[in-house]
């Protein structure tokens, strides 16, 4: 087998977006949004054309092109026109915060142009840190890949790296983000752990790592090994360029299957389970056009797909925690959550452009969204089956009671007491003169009326409480706020 030889390459441009999904404390969606606005974050709207170049360094996005890229029903979710409506409420703040990432063999100087916080339905939040490497021309391709691989680890054991910001040094990226970059959000994050887990704070997220969106422009021609290394963030090992595969045929088939190569050999797009990667050798105006898509169309496609994956994992996690014989209300709430997700937020078609559809299909495949959705639909069928059985048992029990009264009433013919009830009754004298069978008939009449009144009141109470609960569920589940 031919050995893979890697040669070091220089980089023209290197921009990253690091995304961190988190769970918002129940009922704190409004407080989260208000806190962000108090600290200088602005609610994002497409009709604010003056903001097209405020958050992306030297690049900009075209809001009109961004809206036209997606189908109308997708736009309603991605770009809601009302802050208290359904959809993803994005809050953005321009920072211009310069920092230094120190590794044993290099230092990466970078600037955080801006930070996004999405307040989404299902108590989901997504944080995005927009990073641009300042000294990319001094770094090699391997070092930049190593930077991406290490920066995405929120808290690394035995860390040999640090981030320097405004005179402070942070050993972990998590501390840097939540103490220096965005301290406003931490108090509204839910740290509820899965009961069976010892080290996992977020049971439906993946090993406490950031998702990565990267756009890198290389000098010279792009090889399949270059694309593979970016998709796996293979940096270097023992000061030499590193690749996590040694079989050229495997790498070739991997690229053929996973990468989107419509613009090859100039540009390759590789959706991966850890993020969304673009490698190009374009520069100048053409690179700016790719950056426009990177910050716009591709970014929102990644956000929506990531949201789909997280919600589906969350629903599966909620299902695993239900004690199905006892938590009947939780079963109803989960059924409502699944149906609301399917009808309001889950779309098979996202984009109007053919390349967008093809790219997002590959992204969904890598995120295993379709498989997760199929599992969720099977879960819904199981819940419906259980609910039908539970309702049938309740109806059967009620029917047995009513049948018992009907049989007893039929035996007596309801004649023993009826004539006495047609006129004024002195109950004090009458009670003492009743026979044994008349006592039974009286008991049947009184208890039957009592049970009828009780069942009627119970039905009205259940109907009212169910209506209020469903209204509460809609606020908690379907909307990204509690207004």
Coordinates of C-alpha atoms in Angstrom, one line a residue:
X1 CA 0.0 0.0 0.0
X2 CA 1.4 3.4 -1.0
X3 CA 2.3 5.6 1.9
X4 CA 0.6 9.0 2.1
X5 CA 3.1 11.9 2.0
X6 CA 1.9 15.2 3.4
X7 CA 3.5 18.5 2.5
X8 CA 2.9 21.6 4.5
X9 CA 0.9 24.4 2.9
X10 CA 0.3 28.0 3.5
X11 CA -3.1 29.6 4.0
X12 CA -4.5 32.8 2.6
X13 CA -7.7 33.1 4.7
X14 CA -9.0 31.2 7.7
X15 CA -12.4 32.0 9.4
X16 CA -14.3 29.9 11.9
X17 CA -17.6 29.8 13.6
X18 CA -17.8 27.8 16.8
X19 CA -21.4 26.8 17.8
X20 CA -22.4 25.6 21.2
X21 CA -26.0 24.3 21.8
X22 CA -27.3 24.5 25.3
X23 CA -30.5 24.0 27.2
X24 CA -32.3 27.1 28.6
X25 CA -33.8 27.0 32.1
X26 CA -37.5 26.4 31.9
X27 CA -39.5 29.6 31.8
X28 CA -36.3 31.7 31.4
X29 CA -36.5 32.3 27.7
X30 CA -37.8 35.9 28.1
X31 CA -35.2 36.7 30.8
X32 CA -32.5 35.4 28.5
X33 CA -33.5 37.6 25.7
X34 CA -34.0 40.7 28.0
X35 CA -30.6 40.1 29.5
X36 CA -28.9 40.0 26.1
X37 CA -30.6 43.2 25.0
X38 CA -29.5 44.9 28.2
X39 CA -25.9 44.0 27.4
X40 CA -25.9 45.4 23.9
X41 CA -27.3 42.5 21.8
X42 CA -29.6 43.4 19.0
X43 CA -32.5 41.3 17.7
X44 CA -31.7 40.3 14.2
X45 CA -34.1 41.2 11.4
X46 CA -33.6 40.8 7.6
X47 CA -35.1 44.2 6.9
X48 CA -32.2 45.9 8.8
X49 CA -30.1 46.3 5.7
X50 CA -27.7 48.6 7.5
X51 CA -26.5 45.5 9.5
X52 CA -25.3 43.5 6.5
X53 CA -21.7 44.3 7.1
X54 CA -21.7 45.0 10.9
X55 CA -20.9 41.5 12.3
X56 CA -18.6 39.8 9.8
X57 CA -15.3 41.7 9.8
X58 CA -14.3 42.6 6.2
X59 CA -17.1 40.5 4.8
X60 CA -20.9 41.0 4.5
X61 CA -24.0 39.1 3.7
X62 CA -26.9 40.1 1.4
X63 CA -30.1 39.9 3.4
X64 CA -32.3 39.7 0.3
X65 CA -30.2 36.9 -1.2
X66 CA -30.4 35.1 2.1
X67 CA -34.2 35.3 2.2
X68 CA -34.5 34.1 -1.4
X69 CA -32.3 31.2 -0.8
X70 CA -34.8 29.4 1.5
X71 CA -38.3 28.3 0.9
X72 CA -41.1 30.5 2.4
X73 CA -42.1 28.1 5.2
X74 CA -38.4 27.8 6.2
X75 CA -38.0 31.6 6.2
X76 CA -40.8 31.9 8.7
X77 CA -38.8 29.8 11.2
X78 CA -35.3 31.1 10.4
X79 CA -36.3 34.8 10.1
X80 CA -39.4 35.5 12.2
X81 CA -40.9 39.0 11.7
X82 CA -42.1 39.2 15.3
X83 CA -39.9 38.8 18.4
X84 CA -42.6 36.9 20.3
X85 CA -43.5 34.6 17.3
X86 CA -42.6 31.1 16.3
X87 CA -39.1 30.6 15.0
X88 CA -35.4 31.2 15.9
X89 CA -34.9 34.5 17.7
X90 CA -31.3 35.6 17.0
X91 CA -29.6 38.2 19.1
X92 CA -26.2 39.5 17.9
X93 CA -23.5 41.8 19.3
X94 CA -20.4 43.1 17.5
X95 CA -17.3 42.6 19.7
X96 CA -14.0 43.1 17.9
X97 CA -12.4 41.2 20.8
X98 CA -8.8 40.3 20.1
X99 CA -7.2 37.3 21.8
X100 CA -4.3 34.8 21.6
X101 CA -4.4 31.1 21.5
X102 CA -1.2 29.7 22.8
X103 CA -0.1 26.1 22.0
X104 CA 3.3 24.5 22.6
X105 CA 4.5 25.0 19.0
X106 CA 2.6 28.1 17.8
X107 CA 0.5 31.1 18.8
X108 CA -2.7 31.9 16.9
X109 CA -3.8 35.6 17.1
X110 CA -7.5 35.9 16.4
X111 CA -10.4 38.3 16.7
X112 CA -14.0 37.6 17.6
X113 CA -16.0 39.8 15.3
X114 CA -19.3 39.1 16.9
X115 CA -21.4 36.7 18.9
X116 CA -24.8 35.2 18.1
X117 CA -27.3 33.7 20.6
X118 CA -30.3 32.0 19.2
X119 CA -33.3 31.5 21.5
X120 CA -35.1 28.6 20.0
X121 CA -38.2 26.6 20.7
X122 CA -38.1 23.5 23.0
X123 CA -35.9 25.4 25.5
X124 CA -32.9 25.2 23.2
X125 CA -30.3 27.9 22.8
X126 CA -27.4 28.0 20.3
X127 CA -24.4 30.2 20.9
X128 CA -22.1 31.1 18.0
X129 CA -18.6 32.7 18.3
X130 CA -17.4 34.2 15.0
X131 CA -13.6 33.9 14.8
X132 CA -11.1 35.3 12.2
X133 CA -7.4 34.4 12.5
X134 CA -5.3 37.5 12.2
X135 CA -1.9 35.9 11.7
X136 CA -3.0 33.1 9.3
X137 CA -0.2 33.9 6.9
X138 CA 2.3 33.1 9.6
X139 CA 0.6 29.8 10.4
X140 CA 0.7 26.5 8.4
X141 CA -2.3 24.6 7.3
X142 CA -1.6 22.0 10.0
X143 CA -1.4 24.6 12.8
X144 CA -4.7 26.1 11.7
X145 CA -6.4 22.7 11.7
X146 CA -4.9 22.1 15.2
X147 CA -6.3 25.4 16.4
X148 CA -9.8 24.4 15.2
X149 CA -9.5 20.9 16.8
X150 CA -8.3 22.3 20.2
X151 CA -10.6 25.4 20.3
X152 CA -13.7 23.2 19.9
X153 CA -12.9 21.3 23.1
X154 CA -14.7 23.1 25.9
X155 CA -12.7 21.6 28.7
X156 CA -9.7 19.5 27.9
X157 CA -8.0 17.3 30.5
X158 CA -4.3 17.9 31.0
X159 CA -4.5 21.0 28.7
X160 CA -1.3 22.3 27.3
X161 CA -3.0 25.3 25.7
X162 CA -4.3 28.6 26.9
X163 CA -6.3 31.6 25.7
X164 CA -5.1 35.1 26.5
X165 CA -7.7 37.8 26.6
X166 CA -7.3 41.3 28.0
X167 CA -4.5 40.3 30.3
X168 CA -6.3 37.2 31.6
X169 CA -5.2 33.7 30.9
X170 CA -7.7 30.8 30.5
X171 CA -6.7 27.1 30.5
X172 CA -10.0 26.0 29.1
X173 CA -12.0 27.4 26.2
X174 CA -15.2 27.0 28.3
X175 CA -13.8 29.5 30.9
X176 CA -12.7 31.9 28.1
X177 CA -16.1 32.0 26.4
X178 CA -18.3 32.2 29.5
X179 CA -16.1 34.6 31.5
X180 CA -14.5 36.8 28.9
X181 CA -16.6 36.6 25.7
X182 CA -20.2 36.2 26.9
X183 CA -20.7 36.1 30.7
X184 CA -24.3 37.2 30.2
X185 CA -25.7 33.8 29.3
X186 CA -24.4 31.4 31.8
X187 CA -27.0 32.0 34.6
X188 CA -29.8 30.9 32.2
X189 CA -28.2 27.6 31.1
X190 CA -29.6 24.4 32.4
X191 CA -27.1 22.0 33.8
X192 CA -29.5 19.2 34.5
X193 CA -27.6 15.9 34.3
X194 CA -28.8 12.6 33.1
X195 CA -29.3 10.5 36.3
X196 CA -27.4 7.5 35.0
X197 CA -24.4 9.6 33.8
X198 CA -21.4 10.6 35.9
X199 CA -19.6 13.1 33.7
X200 CA -22.1 14.3 31.1
X201 CA -23.8 17.6 31.8
X202 CA -25.9 17.7 28.6
X203 CA -27.3 14.2 28.0
X204 CA -28.4 15.0 24.4
X205 CA -25.3 16.9 23.3
X206 CA -22.1 15.4 22.1
X207 CA -19.1 15.2 24.5
X208 CA -19.3 18.9 25.4
X209 CA -17.6 20.0 22.2
X210 CA -18.3 22.9 20.0
X211 CA -19.6 22.4 16.5
X212 CA -17.3 24.0 13.9
X213 CA -18.0 25.8 10.7
X214 CA -14.7 26.6 8.9
X215 CA -13.7 28.3 5.7
X216 CA -10.1 28.1 4.7
X217 CA -8.3 29.3 1.5
X218 CA -5.2 27.4 0.6
X219 CA -2.3 28.5 -1.5
X220 CA -1.8 26.1 -4.4
X221 CA -3.8 23.1 -5.6
X222 CA -6.1 21.2 -3.2
X223 CA -5.7 17.5 -2.8
X224 CA -8.1 14.9 -1.4
X225 CA -5.9 14.6 1.6
X226 CA -6.3 18.3 2.3
X227 CA -10.1 18.0 2.2
X228 CA -10.1 14.9 4.4
X229 CA -7.8 16.6 7.0
X230 CA -10.1 19.6 7.2
X231 CA -13.2 17.5 7.7
X232 CA -11.5 15.6 10.6
X233 CA -9.5 18.6 11.8
X234 CA -6.3 16.6 11.6
X235 CA -3.6 19.0 12.6
X236 CA -0.1 17.6 13.4
X237 CA 1.5 14.9 15.5
X238 CA 5.1 15.2 16.8
X239 CA 5.5 18.4 14.8
X240 CA 4.6 16.8 11.5
X241 CA 1.4 17.1 9.4
X242 CA -1.1 14.4 10.5
X243 CA -3.9 12.6 8.8
X244 CA -6.1 10.1 10.5
X245 CA -6.3 7.7 7.6
X246 CA -3.6 5.8 5.8
X247 CA -5.4 4.3 2.9
X248 CA -5.6 6.5 -0.2
X249 CA -8.5 4.5 -1.6
X250 CA -10.5 5.0 1.6
X251 CA -9.8 8.7 1.4
X252 CA -10.8 8.9 -2.2
X253 CA -14.1 7.0 -1.6
X254 CA -14.8 9.1 1.5
X255 CA -14.4 12.3 -0.5
X256 CA -16.5 11.0 -3.4
X257 CA -19.3 10.0 -1.0
X258 CA -19.3 12.8 1.5
X259 CA -18.0 15.9 -0.2
X260 CA -19.9 18.3 -2.4
X261 CA -17.7 18.8 -5.4
X262 CA -19.7 20.9 -7.8
X263 CA -17.0 23.6 -7.8
X264 CA -14.0 21.3 -7.6
X265 CA -11.0 21.5 -8.0
X266 CA -11.4 25.1 -6.8
X267 CA -13.8 24.6 -3.9
X268 CA -14.8 21.6 -1.8
X269 CA -17.6 21.5 0.8
X270 CA -17.6 18.8 3.3
X271 CA -20.5 18.4 5.8
X272 CA -19.3 16.3 8.8
X273 CA -20.8 15.2 12.1
X274 CA -18.6 17.7 13.9
X275 CA -19.5 20.6 11.7
X276 CA -19.5 22.1 8.2
X277 CA -16.2 22.7 6.3
X278 CA -15.3 24.6 3.1
X279 CA -11.9 24.4 1.5
X280 CA -11.0 26.6 -1.4
X281 CA -8.1 28.1 -3.3
X282 CA -10.1 31.1 -4.4
X283 CA -9.0 34.6 -3.3
X284 CA -10.2 38.1 -3.8
X285 CA -13.7 38.8 -4.9
X286 CA -14.5 35.1 -5.4
X287 CA -13.5 34.3 -1.9
X288 CA -15.7 37.1 -0.6
X289 CA -18.6 35.6 -2.4
X290 CA -17.9 32.2 -0.7
X291 CA -17.6 34.0 2.6
X292 CA -21.0 35.6 2.0
X293 CA -22.5 32.1 1.7
X294 CA -20.5 30.9 4.6
X295 CA -21.9 33.5 7.0
X296 CA -25.3 33.5 5.4
X297 CA -26.9 30.6 3.6
X298 CA -24.6 27.8 4.9
X299 CA -24.7 29.1 8.4
X300 CA -28.5 29.1 8.7
X301 CA -28.6 25.6 7.1
X302 CA -26.2 24.4 9.7
X303 CA -28.2 26.1 12.5
X304 CA -31.5 24.5 11.4
X305 CA -30.0 21.0 10.9
X306 CA -28.3 21.2 14.3
X307 CA -31.6 22.3 15.9
X308 CA -33.3 19.3 14.3
X309 CA -30.7 16.9 15.6
X310 CA -30.8 18.3 19.1
X311 CA -34.6 18.4 19.4
X312 CA -34.8 14.8 18.2
X313 CA -32.2 13.7 20.6
X314 CA -34.0 15.6 23.4
X315 CA -37.3 13.9 22.6
X316 CA -35.7 10.5 22.6
X317 CA -34.0 11.3 25.9
X318 CA -37.4 12.5 27.4
X319 CA -39.0 9.2 26.3
X320 CA -36.3 7.2 28.0
X321 CA -37.0 9.0 31.3
X322 CA -40.8 8.5 31.3
X323 CA -42.3 5.9 33.7
X324 CA -45.0 5.0 31.2
X325 CA -47.5 3.6 33.7
X326 CA -47.3 6.5 36.1
X327 CA -46.4 9.6 34.0
X328 CA -49.6 9.9 31.9
X329 CA -49.4 13.7 31.6
X330 CA -45.7 13.4 30.5
X331 CA -46.8 11.0 27.9
X332 CA -49.4 13.4 26.6
X333 CA -46.9 16.3 26.7
X334 CA -44.3 14.2 24.8
X335 CA -46.9 13.3 22.1
X336 CA -47.8 17.0 21.8
X337 CA -44.0 17.9 21.5
X338 CA -43.4 15.4 18.8
X339 CA -46.4 16.4 16.7
X340 CA -45.6 20.1 17.1
X341 CA -42.1 19.5 15.9
X342 CA -43.2 17.5 12.9
X343 CA -45.8 20.1 11.8
X344 CA -44.0 23.3 12.6
X345 CA -40.2 22.8 12.4
X346 CA -39.2 19.7 10.5
X347 CA -38.9 20.1 6.7
X348 CA -37.4 17.8 4.1
X349 CA -36.9 20.6 1.7
X350 CA -35.1 23.7 2.9
X351 CA -33.6 25.6 0.0
X352 CA -34.8 26.9 -3.3
X353 CA -31.4 26.4 -5.1
X354 CA -30.4 22.9 -6.3
X355 CA -26.9 23.2 -4.8
X356 CA -28.4 24.2 -1.4
X357 CA -30.7 21.2 -1.5
X358 CA -27.8 18.8 -2.3
X359 CA -25.5 20.3 0.3
X360 CA -28.1 20.1 3.1
X361 CA -29.1 16.5 2.2
X362 CA -25.5 15.6 2.8
X363 CA -25.4 17.5 6.0
X364 CA -28.5 15.8 7.3
X365 CA -27.0 12.4 6.4
X366 CA -23.9 13.2 8.4
X367 CA -26.0 14.4 11.4
X368 CA -28.2 11.3 11.0
X369 CA -31.3 13.5 11.2
X370 CA -33.5 11.2 9.1
X371 CA -32.7 8.1 11.2
X372 CA -33.4 10.1 14.4
X373 CA -36.7 11.3 13.0
X374 CA -37.7 7.8 12.1
X375 CA -36.9 6.7 15.6
X376 CA -39.0 9.6 16.9
X377 CA -41.9 8.6 14.7
X378 CA -41.7 5.0 16.1
X379 CA -41.7 6.5 19.6
X380 CA -44.9 8.4 18.7
X381 CA -46.6 5.3 17.5
X382 CA -45.6 3.5 20.7
X383 CA -47.0 6.4 22.8
X384 CA -50.2 6.4 20.8
X385 CA -50.6 2.7 21.3
X386 CA -50.0 3.0 25.1
X387 CA -52.5 5.9 25.3
X388 CA -55.1 3.9 23.4
X389 CA -54.7 1.0 25.8
X390 CA -54.8 3.3 28.8
X391 CA -57.9 5.0 27.6
X392 CA -59.6 1.7 26.8
X393 CA -58.9 0.4 30.3
X394 CA -60.4 3.6 31.8
X395 CA -63.4 3.3 29.6
X396 CA -63.8 -0.4 30.5
X397 CA -63.7 0.4 34.2
X398 CA -66.3 3.1 33.8
X399 CA -68.5 0.9 31.7
X400 CA -68.4 -1.9 34.3
X401 CA -69.7 0.5 36.9
X402 CA -72.4 1.8 34.7
X403 CA -73.3 -1.7 33.7
X404 CA -73.6 -2.8 37.3
X405 CA -76.0 0.0 38.0
X406 CA -78.0 -0.8 34.9
X407 CA -78.3 -4.4 35.9
X408 CA -79.4 -3.6 39.5
X409 CA -81.9 -1.0 38.2
X410 CA -83.2 -3.5 35.7
X411 CA -83.7 -6.1 38.5
X412 CA -85.7 -3.7 40.6
X413 CA -87.4 -2.0 37.7
X414 CA -86.9 1.3 39.6
X415 CA -90.4 0.8 40.9
X416 CA -89.9 0.3 44.6
X417 CA -89.2 4.0 45.4
X418 CA -90.5 5.9 42.4
X419 CA -94.1 6.1 43.5
X420 CA -93.0 7.4 46.9
X421 CA -91.0 10.1 45.3
X422 CA -93.9 11.5 43.3
X423 CA -95.2 13.3 46.4
X424 CA -93.8 15.1 49.4
X425 CA -91.8 12.6 51.4
X426 CA -91.3 12.8 55.2
X427 CA -87.8 11.2 55.2
X428 CA -87.7 10.8 58.9
X429 CA -90.8 8.6 59.0
X430 CA -90.2 7.0 55.6
X431 CA -86.6 5.8 56.3
X432 CA -87.8 3.7 59.3
X433 CA -90.6 2.0 57.3
X434 CA -88.5 0.9 54.3
X435 CA -88.0 -2.8 53.7
X436 CA -84.5 -4.3 53.0
X437 CA -85.1 -4.2 49.2
X438 CA -86.3 -0.6 49.4
X439 CA -83.1 0.4 51.2
X440 CA -81.2 -1.2 48.3
X441 CA -83.3 0.7 45.8
X442 CA -82.8 4.0 47.7
X443 CA -79.0 3.4 47.7
X444 CA -79.0 2.7 44.0
X445 CA -80.9 5.9 43.2
X446 CA -78.8 8.2 45.5
X447 CA -75.5 6.7 44.6
X448 CA -76.3 6.7 40.9
X449 CA -77.2 10.4 40.9
X450 CA -74.1 11.2 43.0
X451 CA -71.8 9.3 40.6
X452 CA -73.4 11.0 37.6
X453 CA -72.9 14.5 39.1
X454 CA -69.3 13.5 40.1
X455 CA -68.4 12.2 36.7
X456 CA -69.9 15.3 35.1
X457 CA -67.9 17.7 37.3
X458 CA -64.8 15.5 36.9
X459 CA -65.2 15.7 33.1
X460 CA -65.5 19.5 33.1
X461 CA -62.5 19.8 35.5
X462 CA -60.3 17.5 33.3
X463 CA -61.4 19.4 30.1
X464 CA -60.5 22.8 31.7
X465 CA -57.2 21.6 33.2
X466 CA -56.2 19.9 29.9
X467 CA -57.0 23.1 28.0
X468 CA -54.8 25.1 30.3
X469 CA -52.0 22.5 30.2
X470 CA -51.9 22.4 26.4
X471 CA -51.8 26.2 26.4
X472 CA -48.8 26.1 28.7
X473 CA -47.2 23.3 26.6
X474 CA -47.5 25.5 23.5
X475 CA -45.6 28.3 25.2
X476 CA -43.0 26.0 26.6
X477 CA -42.5 23.9 23.5
X478 CA -43.5 25.6 20.3
X479 CA -42.4 29.2 21.0
X480 CA -38.9 30.4 21.8
X481 CA -40.2 32.6 24.6
X482 CA -42.9 32.6 27.3
X483 CA -44.8 35.7 26.3

